[in-house]
PDB file of C-alpha atoms and ligand atoms in Angstrom:
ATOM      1  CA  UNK A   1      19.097 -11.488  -8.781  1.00  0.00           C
ATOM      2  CA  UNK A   2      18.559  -7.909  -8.983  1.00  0.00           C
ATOM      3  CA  UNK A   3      15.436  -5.613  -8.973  1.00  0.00           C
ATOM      4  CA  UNK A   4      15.182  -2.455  -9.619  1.00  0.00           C
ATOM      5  CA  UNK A   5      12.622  -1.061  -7.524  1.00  0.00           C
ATOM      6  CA  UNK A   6      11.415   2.623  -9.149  1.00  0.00           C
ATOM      7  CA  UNK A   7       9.415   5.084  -7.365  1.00  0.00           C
ATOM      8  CA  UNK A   8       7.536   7.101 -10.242  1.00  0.00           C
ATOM      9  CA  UNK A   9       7.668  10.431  -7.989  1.00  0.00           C
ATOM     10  CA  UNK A  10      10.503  11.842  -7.253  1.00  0.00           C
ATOM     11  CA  UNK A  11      10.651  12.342  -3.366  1.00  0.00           C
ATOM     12  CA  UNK A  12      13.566  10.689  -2.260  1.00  0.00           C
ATOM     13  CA  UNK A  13      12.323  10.226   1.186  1.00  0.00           C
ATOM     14  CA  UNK A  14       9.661   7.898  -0.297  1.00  0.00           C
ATOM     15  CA  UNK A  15      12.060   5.579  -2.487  1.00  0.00           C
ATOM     16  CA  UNK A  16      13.881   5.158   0.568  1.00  0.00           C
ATOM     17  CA  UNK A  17      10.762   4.115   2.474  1.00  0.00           C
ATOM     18  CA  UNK A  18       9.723   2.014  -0.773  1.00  0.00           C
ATOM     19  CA  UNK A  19      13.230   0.755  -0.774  1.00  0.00           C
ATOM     20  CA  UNK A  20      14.035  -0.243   2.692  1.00  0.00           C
ATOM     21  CA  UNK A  21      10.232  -2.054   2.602  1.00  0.00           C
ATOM     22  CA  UNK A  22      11.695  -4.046  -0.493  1.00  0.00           C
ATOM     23  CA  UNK A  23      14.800  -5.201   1.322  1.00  0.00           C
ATOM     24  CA  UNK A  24      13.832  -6.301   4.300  1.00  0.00           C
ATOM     25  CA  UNK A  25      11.383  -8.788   2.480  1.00  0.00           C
ATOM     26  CA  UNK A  26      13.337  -9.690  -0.232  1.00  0.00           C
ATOM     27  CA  UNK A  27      15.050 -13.532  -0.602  1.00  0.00           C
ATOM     28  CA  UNK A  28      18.903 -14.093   0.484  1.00  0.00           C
ATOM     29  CA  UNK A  29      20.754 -13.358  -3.019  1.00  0.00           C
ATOM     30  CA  UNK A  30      17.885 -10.557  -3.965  1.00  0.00           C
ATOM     31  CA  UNK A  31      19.514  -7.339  -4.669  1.00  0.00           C
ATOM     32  CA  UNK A  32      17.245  -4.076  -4.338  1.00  0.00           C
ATOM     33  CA  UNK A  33      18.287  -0.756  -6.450  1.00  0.00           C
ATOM     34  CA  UNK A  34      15.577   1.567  -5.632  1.00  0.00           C
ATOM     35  CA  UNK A  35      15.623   4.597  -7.734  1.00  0.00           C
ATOM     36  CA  UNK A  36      14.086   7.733  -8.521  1.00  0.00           C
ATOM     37  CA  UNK A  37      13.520   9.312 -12.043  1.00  0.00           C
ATOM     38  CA  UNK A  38      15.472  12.887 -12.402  1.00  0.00           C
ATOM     39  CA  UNK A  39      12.031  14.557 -13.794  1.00  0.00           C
ATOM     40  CA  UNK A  40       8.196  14.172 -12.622  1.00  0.00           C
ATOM     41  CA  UNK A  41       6.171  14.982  -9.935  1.00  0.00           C
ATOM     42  CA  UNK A  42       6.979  14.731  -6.532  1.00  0.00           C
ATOM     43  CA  UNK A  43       4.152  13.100  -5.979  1.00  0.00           C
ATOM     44  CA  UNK A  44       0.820  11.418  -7.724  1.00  0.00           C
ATOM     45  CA  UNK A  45      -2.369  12.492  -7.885  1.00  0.00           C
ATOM     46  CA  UNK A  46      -4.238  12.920 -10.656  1.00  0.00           C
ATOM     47  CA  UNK A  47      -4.327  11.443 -14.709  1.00  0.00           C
ATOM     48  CA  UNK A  48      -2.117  14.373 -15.474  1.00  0.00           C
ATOM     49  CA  UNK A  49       1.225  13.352 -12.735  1.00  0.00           C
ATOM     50  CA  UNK A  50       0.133   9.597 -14.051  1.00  0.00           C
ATOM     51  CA  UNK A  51       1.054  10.749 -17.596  1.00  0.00           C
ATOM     52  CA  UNK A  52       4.196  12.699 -16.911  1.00  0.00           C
ATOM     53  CA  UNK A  53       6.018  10.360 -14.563  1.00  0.00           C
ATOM     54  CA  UNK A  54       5.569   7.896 -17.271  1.00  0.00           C
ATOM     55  CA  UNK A  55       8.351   8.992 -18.873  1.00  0.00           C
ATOM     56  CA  UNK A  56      10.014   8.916 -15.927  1.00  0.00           C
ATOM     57  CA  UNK A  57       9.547   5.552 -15.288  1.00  0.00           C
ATOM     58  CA  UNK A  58      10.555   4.312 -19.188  1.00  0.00           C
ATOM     59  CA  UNK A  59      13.751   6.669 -18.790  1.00  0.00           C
ATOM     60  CA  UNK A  60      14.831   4.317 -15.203  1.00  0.00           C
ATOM     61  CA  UNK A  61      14.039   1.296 -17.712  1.00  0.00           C
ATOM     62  CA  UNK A  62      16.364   2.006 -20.252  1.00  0.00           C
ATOM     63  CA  UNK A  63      19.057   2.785 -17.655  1.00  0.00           C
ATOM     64  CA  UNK A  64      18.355  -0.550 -15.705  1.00  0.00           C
ATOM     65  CA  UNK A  65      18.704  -2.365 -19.545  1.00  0.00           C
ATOM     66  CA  UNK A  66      22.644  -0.662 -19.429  1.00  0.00           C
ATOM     67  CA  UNK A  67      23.170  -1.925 -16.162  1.00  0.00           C
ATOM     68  CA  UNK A  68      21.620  -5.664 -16.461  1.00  0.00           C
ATOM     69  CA  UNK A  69      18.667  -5.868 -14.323  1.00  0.00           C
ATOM     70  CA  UNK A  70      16.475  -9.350 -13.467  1.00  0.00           C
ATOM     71  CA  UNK A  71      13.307  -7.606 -12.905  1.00  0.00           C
ATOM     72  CA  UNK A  72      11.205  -4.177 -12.537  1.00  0.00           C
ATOM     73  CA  UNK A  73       8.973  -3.026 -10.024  1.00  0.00           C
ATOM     74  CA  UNK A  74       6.595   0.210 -10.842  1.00  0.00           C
ATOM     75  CA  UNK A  75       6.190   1.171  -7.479  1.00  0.00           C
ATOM     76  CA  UNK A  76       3.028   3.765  -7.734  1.00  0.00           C
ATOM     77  CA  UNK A  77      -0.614   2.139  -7.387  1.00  0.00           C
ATOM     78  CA  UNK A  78      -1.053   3.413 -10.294  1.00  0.00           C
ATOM     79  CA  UNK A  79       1.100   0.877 -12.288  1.00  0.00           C
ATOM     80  CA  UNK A  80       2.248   4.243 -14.530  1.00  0.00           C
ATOM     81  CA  UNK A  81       3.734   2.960 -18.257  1.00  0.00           C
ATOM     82  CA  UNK A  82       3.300  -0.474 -16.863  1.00  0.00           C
ATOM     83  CA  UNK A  83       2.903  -2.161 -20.744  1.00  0.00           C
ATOM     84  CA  UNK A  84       5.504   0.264 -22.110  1.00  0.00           C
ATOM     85  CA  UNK A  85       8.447  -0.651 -20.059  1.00  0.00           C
ATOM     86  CA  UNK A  86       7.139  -4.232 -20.967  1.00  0.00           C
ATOM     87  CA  UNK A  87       8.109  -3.149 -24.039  1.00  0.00           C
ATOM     88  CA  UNK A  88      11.366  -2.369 -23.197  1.00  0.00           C
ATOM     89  CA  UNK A  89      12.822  -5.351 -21.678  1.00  0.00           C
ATOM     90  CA  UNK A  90      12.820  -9.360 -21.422  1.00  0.00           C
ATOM     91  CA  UNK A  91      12.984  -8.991 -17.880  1.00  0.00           C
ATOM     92  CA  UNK A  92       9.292  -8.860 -15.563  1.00  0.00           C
ATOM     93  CA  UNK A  93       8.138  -5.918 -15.137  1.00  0.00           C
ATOM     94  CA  UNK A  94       5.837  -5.754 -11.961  1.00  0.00           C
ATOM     95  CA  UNK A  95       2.897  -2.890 -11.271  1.00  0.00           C
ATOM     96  CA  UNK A  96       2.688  -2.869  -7.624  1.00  0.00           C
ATOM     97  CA  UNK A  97      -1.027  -2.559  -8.183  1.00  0.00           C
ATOM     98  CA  UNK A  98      -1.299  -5.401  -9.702  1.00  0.00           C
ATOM     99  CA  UNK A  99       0.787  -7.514  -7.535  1.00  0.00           C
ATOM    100  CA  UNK A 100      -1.284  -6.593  -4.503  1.00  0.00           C
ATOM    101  CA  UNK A 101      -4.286  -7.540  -6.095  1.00  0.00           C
ATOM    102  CA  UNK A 102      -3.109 -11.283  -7.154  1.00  0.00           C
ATOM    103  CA  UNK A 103      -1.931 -11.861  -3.584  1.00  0.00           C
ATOM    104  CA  UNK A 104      -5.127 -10.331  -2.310  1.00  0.00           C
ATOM    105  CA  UNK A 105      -7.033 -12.189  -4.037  1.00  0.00           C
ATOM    106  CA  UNK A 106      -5.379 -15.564  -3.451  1.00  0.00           C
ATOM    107  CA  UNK A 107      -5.836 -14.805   0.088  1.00  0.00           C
ATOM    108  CA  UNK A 108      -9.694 -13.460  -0.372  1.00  0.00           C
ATOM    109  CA  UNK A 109     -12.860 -13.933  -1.328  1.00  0.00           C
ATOM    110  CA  UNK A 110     -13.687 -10.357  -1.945  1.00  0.00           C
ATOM    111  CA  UNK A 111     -10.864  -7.095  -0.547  1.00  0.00           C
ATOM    112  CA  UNK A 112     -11.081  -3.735  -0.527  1.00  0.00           C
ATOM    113  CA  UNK A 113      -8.943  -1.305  -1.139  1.00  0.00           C
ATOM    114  CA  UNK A 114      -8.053   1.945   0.780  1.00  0.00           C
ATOM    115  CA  UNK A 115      -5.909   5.077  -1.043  1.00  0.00           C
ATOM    116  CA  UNK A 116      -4.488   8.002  -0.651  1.00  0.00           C
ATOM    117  CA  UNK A 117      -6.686  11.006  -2.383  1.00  0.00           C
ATOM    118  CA  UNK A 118     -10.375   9.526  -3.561  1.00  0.00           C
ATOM    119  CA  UNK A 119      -9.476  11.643  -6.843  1.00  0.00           C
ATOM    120  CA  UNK A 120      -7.062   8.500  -7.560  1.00  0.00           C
ATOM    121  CA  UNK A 121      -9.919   5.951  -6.682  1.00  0.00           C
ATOM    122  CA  UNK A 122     -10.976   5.843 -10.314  1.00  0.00           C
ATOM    123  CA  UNK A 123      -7.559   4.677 -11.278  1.00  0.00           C
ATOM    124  CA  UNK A 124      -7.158   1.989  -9.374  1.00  0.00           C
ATOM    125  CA  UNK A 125     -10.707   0.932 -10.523  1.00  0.00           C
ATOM    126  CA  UNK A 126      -9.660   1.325 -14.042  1.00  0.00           C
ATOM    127  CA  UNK A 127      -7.155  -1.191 -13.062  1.00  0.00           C
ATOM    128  CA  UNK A 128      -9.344  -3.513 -11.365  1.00  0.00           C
ATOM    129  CA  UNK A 129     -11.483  -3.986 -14.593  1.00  0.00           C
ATOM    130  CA  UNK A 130      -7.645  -3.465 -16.845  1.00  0.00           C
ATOM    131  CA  UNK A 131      -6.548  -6.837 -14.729  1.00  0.00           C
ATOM    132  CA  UNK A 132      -9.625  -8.229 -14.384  1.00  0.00           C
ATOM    133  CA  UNK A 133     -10.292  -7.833 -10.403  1.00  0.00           C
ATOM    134  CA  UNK A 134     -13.539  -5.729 -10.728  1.00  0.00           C
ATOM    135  CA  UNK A 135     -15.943  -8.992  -8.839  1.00  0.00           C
ATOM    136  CA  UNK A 136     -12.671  -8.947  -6.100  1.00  0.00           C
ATOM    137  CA  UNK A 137     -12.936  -5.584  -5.001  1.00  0.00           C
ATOM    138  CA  UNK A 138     -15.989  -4.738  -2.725  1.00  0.00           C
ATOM    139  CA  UNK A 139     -14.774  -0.749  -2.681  1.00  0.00           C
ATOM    140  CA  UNK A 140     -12.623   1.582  -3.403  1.00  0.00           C
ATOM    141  CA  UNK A 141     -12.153   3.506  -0.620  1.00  0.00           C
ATOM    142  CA  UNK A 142      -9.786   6.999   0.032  1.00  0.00           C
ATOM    143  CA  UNK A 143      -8.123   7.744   3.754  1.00  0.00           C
ATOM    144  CA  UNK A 144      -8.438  11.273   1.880  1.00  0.00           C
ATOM    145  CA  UNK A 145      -4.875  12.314   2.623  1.00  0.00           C
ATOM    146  CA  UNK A 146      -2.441  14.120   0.274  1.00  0.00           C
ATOM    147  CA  UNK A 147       0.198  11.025  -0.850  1.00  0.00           C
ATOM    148  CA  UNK A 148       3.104  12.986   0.803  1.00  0.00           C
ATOM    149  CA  UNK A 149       1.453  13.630   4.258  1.00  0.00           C
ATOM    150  CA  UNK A 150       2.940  10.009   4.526  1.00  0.00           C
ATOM    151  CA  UNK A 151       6.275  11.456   4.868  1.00  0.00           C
ATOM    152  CA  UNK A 152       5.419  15.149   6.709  1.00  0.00           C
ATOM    153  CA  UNK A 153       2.988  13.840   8.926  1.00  0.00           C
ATOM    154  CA  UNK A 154       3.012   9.898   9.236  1.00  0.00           C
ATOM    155  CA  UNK A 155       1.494   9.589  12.381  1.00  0.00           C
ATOM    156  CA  UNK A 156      -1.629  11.197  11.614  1.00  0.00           C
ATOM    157  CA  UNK A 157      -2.166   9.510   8.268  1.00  0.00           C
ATOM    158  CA  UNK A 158      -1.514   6.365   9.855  1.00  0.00           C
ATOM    159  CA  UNK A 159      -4.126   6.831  11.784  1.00  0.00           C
ATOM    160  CA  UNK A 160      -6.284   8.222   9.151  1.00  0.00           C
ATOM    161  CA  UNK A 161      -5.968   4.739   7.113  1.00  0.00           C
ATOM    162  CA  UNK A 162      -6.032   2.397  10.218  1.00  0.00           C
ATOM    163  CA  UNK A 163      -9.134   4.821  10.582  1.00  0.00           C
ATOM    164  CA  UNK A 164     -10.645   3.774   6.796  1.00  0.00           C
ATOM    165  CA  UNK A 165      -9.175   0.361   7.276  1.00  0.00           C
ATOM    166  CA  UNK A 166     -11.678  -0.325  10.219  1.00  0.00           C
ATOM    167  CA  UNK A 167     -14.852   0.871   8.262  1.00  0.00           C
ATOM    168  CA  UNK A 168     -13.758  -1.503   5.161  1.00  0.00           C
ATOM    169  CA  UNK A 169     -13.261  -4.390   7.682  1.00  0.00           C
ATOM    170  CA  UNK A 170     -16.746  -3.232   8.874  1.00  0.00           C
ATOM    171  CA  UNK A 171     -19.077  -2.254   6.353  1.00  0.00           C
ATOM    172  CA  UNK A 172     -17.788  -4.029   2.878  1.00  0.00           C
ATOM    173  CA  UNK A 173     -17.680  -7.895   3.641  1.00  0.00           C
ATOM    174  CA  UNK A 174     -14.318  -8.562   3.291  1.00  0.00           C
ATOM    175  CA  UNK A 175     -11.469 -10.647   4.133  1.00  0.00           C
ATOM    176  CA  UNK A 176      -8.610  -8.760   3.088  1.00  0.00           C
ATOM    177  CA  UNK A 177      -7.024  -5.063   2.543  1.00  0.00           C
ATOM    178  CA  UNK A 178      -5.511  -3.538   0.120  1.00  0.00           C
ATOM    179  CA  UNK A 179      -3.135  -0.726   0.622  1.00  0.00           C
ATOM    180  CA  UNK A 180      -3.232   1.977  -2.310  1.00  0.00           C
ATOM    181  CA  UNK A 181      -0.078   3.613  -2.010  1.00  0.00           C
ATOM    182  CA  UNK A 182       3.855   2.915  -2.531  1.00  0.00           C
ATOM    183  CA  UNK A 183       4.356   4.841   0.519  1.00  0.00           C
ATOM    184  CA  UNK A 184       1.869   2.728   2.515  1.00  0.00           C
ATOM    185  CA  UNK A 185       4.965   0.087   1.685  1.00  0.00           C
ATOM    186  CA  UNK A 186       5.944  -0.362   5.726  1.00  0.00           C
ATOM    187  CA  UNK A 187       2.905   0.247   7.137  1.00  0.00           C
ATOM    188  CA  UNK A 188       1.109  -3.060   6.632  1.00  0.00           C
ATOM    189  CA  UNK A 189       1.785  -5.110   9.877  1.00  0.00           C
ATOM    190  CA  UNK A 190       0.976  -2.005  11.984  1.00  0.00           C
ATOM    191  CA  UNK A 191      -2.723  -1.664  10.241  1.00  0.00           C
ATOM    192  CA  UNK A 192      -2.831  -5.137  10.164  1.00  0.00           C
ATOM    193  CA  UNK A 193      -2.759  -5.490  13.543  1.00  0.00           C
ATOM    194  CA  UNK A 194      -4.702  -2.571  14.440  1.00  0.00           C
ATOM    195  CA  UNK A 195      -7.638  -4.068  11.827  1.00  0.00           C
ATOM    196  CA  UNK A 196      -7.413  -8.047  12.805  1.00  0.00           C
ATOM    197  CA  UNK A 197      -7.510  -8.649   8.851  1.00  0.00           C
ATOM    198  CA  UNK A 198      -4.554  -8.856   6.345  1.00  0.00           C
ATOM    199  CA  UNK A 199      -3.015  -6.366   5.087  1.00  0.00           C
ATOM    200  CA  UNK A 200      -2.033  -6.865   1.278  1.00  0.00           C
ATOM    201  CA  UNK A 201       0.617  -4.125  -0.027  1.00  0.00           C
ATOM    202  CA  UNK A 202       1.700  -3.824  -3.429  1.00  0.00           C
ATOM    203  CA  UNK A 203       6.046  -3.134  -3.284  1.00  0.00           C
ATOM    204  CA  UNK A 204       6.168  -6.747  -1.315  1.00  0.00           C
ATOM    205  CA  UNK A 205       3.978  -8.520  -3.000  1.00  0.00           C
ATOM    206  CA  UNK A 206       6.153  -7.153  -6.403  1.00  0.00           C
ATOM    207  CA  UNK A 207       9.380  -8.715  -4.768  1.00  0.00           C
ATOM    208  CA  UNK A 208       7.844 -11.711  -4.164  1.00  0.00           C
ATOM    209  CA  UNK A 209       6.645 -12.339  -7.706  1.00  0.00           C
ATOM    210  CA  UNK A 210       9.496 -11.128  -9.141  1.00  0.00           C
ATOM    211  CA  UNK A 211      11.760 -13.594  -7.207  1.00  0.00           C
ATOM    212  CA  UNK A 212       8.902 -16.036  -8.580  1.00  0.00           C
ATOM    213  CA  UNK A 213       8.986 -14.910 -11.997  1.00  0.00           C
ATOM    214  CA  UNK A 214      13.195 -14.933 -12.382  1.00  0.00           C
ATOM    215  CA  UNK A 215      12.866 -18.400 -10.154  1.00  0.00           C
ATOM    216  CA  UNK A 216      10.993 -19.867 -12.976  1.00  0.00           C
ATOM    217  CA  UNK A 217      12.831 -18.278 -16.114  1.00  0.00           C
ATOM    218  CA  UNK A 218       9.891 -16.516 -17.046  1.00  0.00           C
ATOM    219  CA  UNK A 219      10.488 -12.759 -18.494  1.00  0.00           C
ATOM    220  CA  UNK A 220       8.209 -10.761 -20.588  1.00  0.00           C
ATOM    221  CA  UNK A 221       7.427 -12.321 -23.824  1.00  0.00           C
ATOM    222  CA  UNK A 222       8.494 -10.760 -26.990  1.00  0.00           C
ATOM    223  CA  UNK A 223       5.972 -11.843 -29.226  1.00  0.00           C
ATOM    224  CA  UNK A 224       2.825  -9.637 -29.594  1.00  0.00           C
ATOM    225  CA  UNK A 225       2.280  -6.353 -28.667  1.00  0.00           C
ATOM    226  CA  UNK A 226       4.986  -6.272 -25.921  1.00  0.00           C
ATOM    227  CA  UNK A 227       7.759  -6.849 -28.365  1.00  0.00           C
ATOM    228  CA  UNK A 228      10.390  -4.408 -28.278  1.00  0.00           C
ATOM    229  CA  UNK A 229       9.194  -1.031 -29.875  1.00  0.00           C
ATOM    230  CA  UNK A 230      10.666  -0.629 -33.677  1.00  0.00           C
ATOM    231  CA  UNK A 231      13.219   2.141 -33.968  1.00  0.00           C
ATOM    232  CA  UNK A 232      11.848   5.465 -35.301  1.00  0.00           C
ATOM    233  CA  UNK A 233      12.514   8.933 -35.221  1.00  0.00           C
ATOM    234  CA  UNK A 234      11.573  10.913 -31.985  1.00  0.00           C
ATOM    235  CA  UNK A 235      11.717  14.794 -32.093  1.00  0.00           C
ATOM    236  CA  UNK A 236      12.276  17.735 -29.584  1.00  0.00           C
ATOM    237  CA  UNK A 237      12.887  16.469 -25.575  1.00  0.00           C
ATOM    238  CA  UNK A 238      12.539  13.233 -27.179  1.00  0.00           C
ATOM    239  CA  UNK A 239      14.881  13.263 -29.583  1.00  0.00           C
ATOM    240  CA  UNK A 240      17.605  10.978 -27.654  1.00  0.00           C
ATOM    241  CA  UNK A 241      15.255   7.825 -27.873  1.00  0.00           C
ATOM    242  CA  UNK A 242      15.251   8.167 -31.468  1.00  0.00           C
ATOM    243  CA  UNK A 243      16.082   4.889 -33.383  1.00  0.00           C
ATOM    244  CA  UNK A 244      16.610   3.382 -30.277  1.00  0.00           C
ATOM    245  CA  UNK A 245      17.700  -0.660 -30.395  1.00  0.00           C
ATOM    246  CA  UNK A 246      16.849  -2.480 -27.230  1.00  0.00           C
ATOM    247  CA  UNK A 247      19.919  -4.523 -25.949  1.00  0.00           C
ATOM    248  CA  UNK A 248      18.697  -7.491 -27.392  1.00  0.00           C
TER     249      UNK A 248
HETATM  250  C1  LIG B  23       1.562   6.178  -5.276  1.00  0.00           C
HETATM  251  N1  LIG B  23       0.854   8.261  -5.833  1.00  0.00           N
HETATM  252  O1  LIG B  23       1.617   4.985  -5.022  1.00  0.00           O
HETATM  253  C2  LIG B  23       0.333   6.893  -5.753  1.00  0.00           C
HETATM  254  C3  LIG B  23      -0.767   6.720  -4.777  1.00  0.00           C
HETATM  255  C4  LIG B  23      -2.023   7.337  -5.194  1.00  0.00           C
HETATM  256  O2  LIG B  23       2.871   9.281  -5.634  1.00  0.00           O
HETATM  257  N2  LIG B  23       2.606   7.044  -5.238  1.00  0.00           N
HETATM  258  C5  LIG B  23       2.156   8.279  -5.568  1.00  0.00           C
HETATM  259  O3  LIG B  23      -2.591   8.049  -4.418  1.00  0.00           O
HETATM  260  O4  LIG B  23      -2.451   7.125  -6.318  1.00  0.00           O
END
């Protein structure tokens, strides 16, 4: 099978990290594509890069429908246009924050999770009640470090989250973390070590249900309000997704 892993900013360095994560945990027979989108933000931290690397993220959709993909993975913790590339596609299309919190939670009583910027901690808690995870999370918690210090200045933020890690493990009651951040995607067995606790990050725990998902024939359903969008007019930027068909 093959997934197409996108990273919703566009630093390159960080879909490589992303991707590389992907690989080396993916199933004999899984192929990774990671990609970045040609426009957005380089990296996400606030509602408003959210909103634009939507677009972003539909845009490496539609190009994955031309080249036959078996799955998605949204691979920001902020699952960005998570139900509209559902839209666009039978295939599964997996929000990395989501798939950390299943696995966390079928591993935990109660987890917490620890983020980049504590700006974005009201996203992922906007998730956790969107998914239904609000009585799984014990906190929300921010290592309070810009999302691409993970690339400049890795050691430091490393140490930063190990840092965050060990008050969670402390202080909240837990039994497992959560990593908030695609770029946090090969750092789990070093803070899990480090913490004694497991470590639960979102790009793996995508492959893995993905493979699961495909394994079992199950792709996003069509009926409802994840059906393919109906064809209509678009205007200006927009104009080249006008009376779009989906490849059916
Ligand atoms: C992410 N931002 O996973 C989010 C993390 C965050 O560019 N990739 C980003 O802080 O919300």
């Amino acid at each position: 099978m093959r997934i197409r892993v996108i990273n919703p900013n566009t630093t390159a360095s960080m879909t490589t990290t992303i991707g590389e994560a992907a690989s080396r945990i993916a199933s004999p027979g899984t192929e990774i594509v990671a990609t970045t989108p040609k426009s957005g933000p380089v990296s996400i931290e606030s509602h408003f890069d959210e909103a634009i690397s939507a677009v972003g993220v539909l845009e490496e959709v539609m190009a994955g429908e031309r080249e036959g993909v078996d799955a998605y993975i949204i691979a920001c913790f902020g699952d960005p246009g998570l139900l509209a590339a559902r839209e666009l596609t039978r295939a599964p299309v997996i929000g990395i924050a989501e798939a950390a919190f299943h696995m966390a939670s079928l591993i935990s009583t109660r987890f917490s999770i620890v983020t980049t910027l504590g700006r974005t901690g009201i996203i992922a808690e906007h998730l956790l009640d969107q998914y239904g995870f609000r009585h799984h999370c014990r906190r929300v918690r921010a290592a309070e470090i810009p999302v691409l210090d993970l690339e400049h200045d890795g050691e430091a933020a490393l140490n930063r989250i190990t840092a965050e890690c060990r008050r969670a493990r402390d202080e909240d009651g837990i039994g497992a973390i959560v990593l908030g951040c695609g770029g946090m995607a090969d750092l789990t067995a070093e803070i899990s070590d480090a913490v004694g606790l497991p470590v639960v990050e979102g790009v793996t725990a995508a492959v893995k249900l993905s493979e699961a998902l495909v394994g079992l024939g199950l792709g996003t359903s069509k009926f409802g309000d994840l059906a393919f969008p109906r064809p209509k007019a678009f205007t200006g930027r927009f104009e080249h997704l006008s009376h779009m068909t989906p490849s059916e």
